[in-house]
Short mmCIF file of C-alpha atoms in Angstrom, two decimals:
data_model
loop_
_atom_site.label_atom_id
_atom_site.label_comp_id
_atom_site.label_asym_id
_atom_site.label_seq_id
_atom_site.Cartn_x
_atom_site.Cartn_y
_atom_site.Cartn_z
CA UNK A 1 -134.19 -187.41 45.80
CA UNK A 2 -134.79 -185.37 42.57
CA UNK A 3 -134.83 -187.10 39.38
CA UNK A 4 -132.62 -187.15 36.88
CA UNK A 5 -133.40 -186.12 33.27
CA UNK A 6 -132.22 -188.71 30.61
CA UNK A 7 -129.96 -187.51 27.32
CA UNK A 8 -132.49 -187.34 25.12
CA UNK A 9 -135.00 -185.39 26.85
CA UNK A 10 -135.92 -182.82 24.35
CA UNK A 11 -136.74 -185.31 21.79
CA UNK A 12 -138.86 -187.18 24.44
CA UNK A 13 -140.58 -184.11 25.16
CA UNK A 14 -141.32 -183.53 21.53
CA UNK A 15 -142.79 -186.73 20.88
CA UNK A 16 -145.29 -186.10 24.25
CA UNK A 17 -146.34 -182.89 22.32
CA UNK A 18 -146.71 -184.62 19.20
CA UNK A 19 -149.83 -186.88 20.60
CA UNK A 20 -151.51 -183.36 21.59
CA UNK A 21 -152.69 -185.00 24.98
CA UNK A 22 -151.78 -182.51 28.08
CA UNK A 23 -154.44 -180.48 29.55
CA UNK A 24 -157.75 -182.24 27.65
CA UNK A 25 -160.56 -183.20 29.12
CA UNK A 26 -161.50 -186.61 30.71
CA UNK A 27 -162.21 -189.96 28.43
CA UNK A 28 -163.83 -193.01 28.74
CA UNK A 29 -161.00 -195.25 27.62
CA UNK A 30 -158.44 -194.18 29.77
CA UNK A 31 -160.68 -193.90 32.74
CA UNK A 32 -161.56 -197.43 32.36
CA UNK A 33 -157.91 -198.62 31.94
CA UNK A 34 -157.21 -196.71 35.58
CA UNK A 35 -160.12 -198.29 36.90
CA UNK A 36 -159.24 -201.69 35.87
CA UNK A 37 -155.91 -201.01 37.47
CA UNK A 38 -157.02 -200.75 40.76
CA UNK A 39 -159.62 -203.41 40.72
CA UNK A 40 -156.69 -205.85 38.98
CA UNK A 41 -153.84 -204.46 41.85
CA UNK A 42 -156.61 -204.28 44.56
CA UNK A 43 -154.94 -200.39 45.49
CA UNK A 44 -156.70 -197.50 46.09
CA UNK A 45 -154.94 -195.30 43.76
CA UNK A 46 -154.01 -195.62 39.39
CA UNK A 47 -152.74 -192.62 37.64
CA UNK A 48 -152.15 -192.35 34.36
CA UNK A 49 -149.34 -189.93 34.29
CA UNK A 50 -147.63 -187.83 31.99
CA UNK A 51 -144.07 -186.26 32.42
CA UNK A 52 -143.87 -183.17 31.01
CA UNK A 53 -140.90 -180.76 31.40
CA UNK A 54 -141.80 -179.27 34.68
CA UNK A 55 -144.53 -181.20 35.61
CA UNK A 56 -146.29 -184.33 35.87
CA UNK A 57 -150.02 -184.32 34.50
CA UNK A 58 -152.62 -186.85 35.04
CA UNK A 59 -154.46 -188.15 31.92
CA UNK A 60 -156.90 -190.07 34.04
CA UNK A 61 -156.62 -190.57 37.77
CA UNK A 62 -158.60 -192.82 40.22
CA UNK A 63 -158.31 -192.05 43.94
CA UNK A 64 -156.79 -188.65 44.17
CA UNK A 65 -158.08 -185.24 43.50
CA UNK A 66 -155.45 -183.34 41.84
CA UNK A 67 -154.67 -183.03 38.20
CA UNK A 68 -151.07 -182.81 38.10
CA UNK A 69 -148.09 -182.37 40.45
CA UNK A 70 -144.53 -180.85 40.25
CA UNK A 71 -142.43 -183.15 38.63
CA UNK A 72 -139.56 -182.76 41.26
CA UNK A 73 -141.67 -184.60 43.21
CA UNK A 74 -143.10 -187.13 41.18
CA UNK A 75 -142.36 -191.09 41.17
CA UNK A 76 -143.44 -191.10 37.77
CA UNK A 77 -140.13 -189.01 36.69
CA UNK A 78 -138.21 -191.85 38.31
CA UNK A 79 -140.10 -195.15 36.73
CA UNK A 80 -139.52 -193.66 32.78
CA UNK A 81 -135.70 -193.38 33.59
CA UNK A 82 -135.58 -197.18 33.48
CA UNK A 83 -137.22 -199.91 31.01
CA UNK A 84 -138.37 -202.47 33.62
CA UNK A 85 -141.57 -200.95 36.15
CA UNK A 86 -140.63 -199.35 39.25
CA UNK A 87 -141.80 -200.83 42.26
CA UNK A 88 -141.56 -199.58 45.92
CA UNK A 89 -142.78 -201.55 48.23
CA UNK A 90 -142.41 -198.88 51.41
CA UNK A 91 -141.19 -195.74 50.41
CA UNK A 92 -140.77 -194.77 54.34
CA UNK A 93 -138.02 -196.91 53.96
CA UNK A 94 -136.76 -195.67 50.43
CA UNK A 95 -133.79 -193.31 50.68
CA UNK A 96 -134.56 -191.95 46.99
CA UNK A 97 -138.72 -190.93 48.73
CA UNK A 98 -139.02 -191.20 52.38
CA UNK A 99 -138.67 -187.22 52.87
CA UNK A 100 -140.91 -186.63 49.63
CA UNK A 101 -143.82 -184.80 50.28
CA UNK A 102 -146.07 -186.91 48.47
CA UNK A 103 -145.27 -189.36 51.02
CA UNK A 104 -144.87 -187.03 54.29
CA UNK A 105 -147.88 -185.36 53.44
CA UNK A 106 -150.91 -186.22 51.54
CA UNK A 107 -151.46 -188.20 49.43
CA UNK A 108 -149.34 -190.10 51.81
CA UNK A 109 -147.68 -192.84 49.11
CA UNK A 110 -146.06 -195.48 50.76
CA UNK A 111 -146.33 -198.68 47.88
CA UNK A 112 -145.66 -197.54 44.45
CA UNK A 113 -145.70 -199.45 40.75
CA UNK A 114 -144.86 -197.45 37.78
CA UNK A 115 -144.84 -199.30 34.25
CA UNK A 116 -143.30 -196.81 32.15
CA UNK A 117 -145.36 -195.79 28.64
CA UNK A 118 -142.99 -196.23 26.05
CA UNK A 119 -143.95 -194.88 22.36
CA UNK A 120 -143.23 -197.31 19.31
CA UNK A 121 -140.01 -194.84 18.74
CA UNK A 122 -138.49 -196.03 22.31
CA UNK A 123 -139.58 -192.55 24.32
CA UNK A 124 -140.64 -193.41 27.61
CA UNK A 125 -143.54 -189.99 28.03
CA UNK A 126 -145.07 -191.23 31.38
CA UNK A 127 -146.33 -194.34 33.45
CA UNK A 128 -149.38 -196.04 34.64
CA UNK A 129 -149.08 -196.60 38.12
CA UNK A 130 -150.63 -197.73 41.21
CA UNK A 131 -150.31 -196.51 44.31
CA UNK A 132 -151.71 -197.45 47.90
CA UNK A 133 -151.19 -196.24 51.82
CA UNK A 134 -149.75 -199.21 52.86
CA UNK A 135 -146.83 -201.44 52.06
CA UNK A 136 -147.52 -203.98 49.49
CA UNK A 137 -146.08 -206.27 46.42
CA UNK A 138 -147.55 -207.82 43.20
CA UNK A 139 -147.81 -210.54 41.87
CA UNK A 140 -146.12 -211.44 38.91
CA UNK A 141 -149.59 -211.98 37.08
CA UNK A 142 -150.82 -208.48 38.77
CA UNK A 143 -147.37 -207.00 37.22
CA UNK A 144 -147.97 -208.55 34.03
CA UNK A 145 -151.22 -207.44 33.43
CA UNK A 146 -150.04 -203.49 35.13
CA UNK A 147 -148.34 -203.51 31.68
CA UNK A 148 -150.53 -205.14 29.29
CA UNK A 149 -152.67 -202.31 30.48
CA UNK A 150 -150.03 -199.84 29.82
CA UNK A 151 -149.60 -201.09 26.05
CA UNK A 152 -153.11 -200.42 25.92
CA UNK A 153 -152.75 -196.56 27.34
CA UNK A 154 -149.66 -196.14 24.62
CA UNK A 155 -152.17 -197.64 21.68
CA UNK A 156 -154.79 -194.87 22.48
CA UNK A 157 -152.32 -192.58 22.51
CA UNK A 158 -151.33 -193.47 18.77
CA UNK A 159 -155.03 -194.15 17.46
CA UNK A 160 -156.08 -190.24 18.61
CA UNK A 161 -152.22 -189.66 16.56
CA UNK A 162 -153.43 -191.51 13.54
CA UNK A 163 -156.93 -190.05 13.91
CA UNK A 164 -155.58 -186.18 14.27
CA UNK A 165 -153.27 -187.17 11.28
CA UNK A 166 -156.45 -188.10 9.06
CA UNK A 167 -158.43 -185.44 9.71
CA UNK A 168 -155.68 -182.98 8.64
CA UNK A 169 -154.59 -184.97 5.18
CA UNK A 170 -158.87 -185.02 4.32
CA UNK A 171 -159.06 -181.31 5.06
CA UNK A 172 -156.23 -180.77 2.73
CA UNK A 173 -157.87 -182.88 0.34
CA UNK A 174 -160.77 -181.10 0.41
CA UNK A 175 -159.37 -177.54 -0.44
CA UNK A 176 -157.41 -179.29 -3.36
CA UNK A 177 -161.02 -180.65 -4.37
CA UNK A 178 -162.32 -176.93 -4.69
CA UNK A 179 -161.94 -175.33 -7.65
CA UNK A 180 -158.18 -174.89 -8.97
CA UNK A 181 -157.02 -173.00 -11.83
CA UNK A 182 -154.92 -175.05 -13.93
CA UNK A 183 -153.58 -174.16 -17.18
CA UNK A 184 -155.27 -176.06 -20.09
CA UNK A 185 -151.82 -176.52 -21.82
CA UNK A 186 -148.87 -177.04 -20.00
CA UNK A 187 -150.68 -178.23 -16.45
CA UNK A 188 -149.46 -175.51 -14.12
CA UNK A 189 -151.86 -174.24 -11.02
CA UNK A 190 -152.20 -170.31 -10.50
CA UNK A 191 -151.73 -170.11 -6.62
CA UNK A 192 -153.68 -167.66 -4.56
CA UNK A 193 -151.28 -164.37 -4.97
CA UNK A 194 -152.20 -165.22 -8.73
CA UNK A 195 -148.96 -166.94 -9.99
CA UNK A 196 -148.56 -170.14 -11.79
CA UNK A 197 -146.39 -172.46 -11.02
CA UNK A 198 -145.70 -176.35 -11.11
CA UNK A 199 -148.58 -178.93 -9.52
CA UNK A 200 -145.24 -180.13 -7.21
CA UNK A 201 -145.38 -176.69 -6.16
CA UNK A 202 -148.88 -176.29 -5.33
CA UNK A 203 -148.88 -179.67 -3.45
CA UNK A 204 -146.02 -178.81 -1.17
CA UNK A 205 -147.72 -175.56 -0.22
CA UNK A 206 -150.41 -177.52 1.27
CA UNK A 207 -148.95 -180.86 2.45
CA UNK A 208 -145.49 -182.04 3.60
CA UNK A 209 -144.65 -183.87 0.86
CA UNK A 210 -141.22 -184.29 -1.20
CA UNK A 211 -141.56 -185.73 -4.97
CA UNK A 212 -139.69 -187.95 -6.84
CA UNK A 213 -139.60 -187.70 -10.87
CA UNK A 214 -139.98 -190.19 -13.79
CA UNK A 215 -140.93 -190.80 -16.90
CA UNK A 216 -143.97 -192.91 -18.37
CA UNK A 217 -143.86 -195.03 -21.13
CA UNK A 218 -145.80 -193.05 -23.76
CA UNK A 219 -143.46 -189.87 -22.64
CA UNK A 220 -140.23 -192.00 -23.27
CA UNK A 221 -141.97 -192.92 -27.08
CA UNK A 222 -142.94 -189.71 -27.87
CA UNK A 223 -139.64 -187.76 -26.26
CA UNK A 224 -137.15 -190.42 -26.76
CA UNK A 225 -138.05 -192.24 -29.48
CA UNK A 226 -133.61 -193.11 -29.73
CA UNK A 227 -134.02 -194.92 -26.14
CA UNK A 228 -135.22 -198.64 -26.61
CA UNK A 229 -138.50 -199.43 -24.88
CA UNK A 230 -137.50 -202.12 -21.30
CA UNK A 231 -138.37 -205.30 -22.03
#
């Protein structure tokens, strides 16, 4: 059975693109999450999997080969369509996979636990899962620990965010720490074309920022002497 694509789909998709993520290379902390997976679930198999719009990529993967896989066919595409982990037990017997060729052919999934990896905004942008060639169920403490280690996939996921977010506001600080022609009278900044405008202006060319405006005390004194000073 094909799976179905929730409402808000484009805005999931955007906020997958938004940790920059799909297609880099290996790390260390997400390979030892998968690992710890399988040891914890005792299966051969942990995947941590993205959804993207046609596809299913694997951050990390333990057990198979592959790096991604057609997301028609993917389990993972089913498990973020709900809040709660998916778990098939036998998907032989599993109307929704029995003909799937994941399980008719290699890698030949029969047991299946997806906990979905839900961003702090509510987007559900892939799973960890476990997988093994035989039927099987967890535990409650195996579950429960399947998704503590899925709150910890979703937490590197925002520290690289953070991180990326960081680096970009200290380069911009950096070219605004090079030399800038302001006006010795009325403040303005000369951009690069060579016109001079506000320092709002020159800010907003270089960060996303909006402004709001008021006035300081010894402004209010000196330009509104009429207006009583606040208590």
């Amino acid at each position: 059975m094909r799976p179905t694509v929730a409402p808000r789909e484009q805005a999931r998709l955007e906020a997958l693109k938004g940790y920059r993520v799909l297609d880099t290379a290996p790390e260390q902390s997400y390979d030892d999450i998968t690992l710890l997976a399988t040891q914890l679930c005792s299966v051969p198999i942990a995947l941590i999997s993205l959804v993207d719009a046609e596809r299913q990529w694997f951050k990390s993967r333990v057990g198979v080969d592959v790096s991604e896989t057609s997301r028609d066919v993917s389990f993972c595409a089913h498990a973020i369509q709900g809040e709660e982990p998916l778990v098939v037990r036998d998907a032989r017997e599993d109307e929704r996979f029995r003909d799937n060729p994941l399980v008719t052919r290699a890698p030949h999934i029969v047991f299946y636990a997806g906990v979905p990896l839900c961003t702090p905004d509510g987007f559900r942008i892939g799973t960890l899962c476990v997988i093994d060639h035989q039927p099987r169920d967890l535990s409650d403490a195996q579950l429960r620990s399947l998704e503590a280690l899925a709150r910890q996939v979703v937490l590197q996921l925002e520290l690289k965010r953070v991180s990326d977010q960081l680096a970009g506001a200290l380069q911009r600080i950096d070219v605004m720490e090079a030399l800038i022609p302001i006006c010795s009278y009325c403040k303005g900044i000369r951009n690069d074309e060579g016109y001079w405008g506000t320092v709002e202006a020159f800010i907003k060319s270089h960060d996303n920022v909006e402004f709001s405006h008021g006035v300081c005390e010894a402004c209010m004194a000196k330009h509104f002497p009429e207006v009583p000073p606040l208590p």
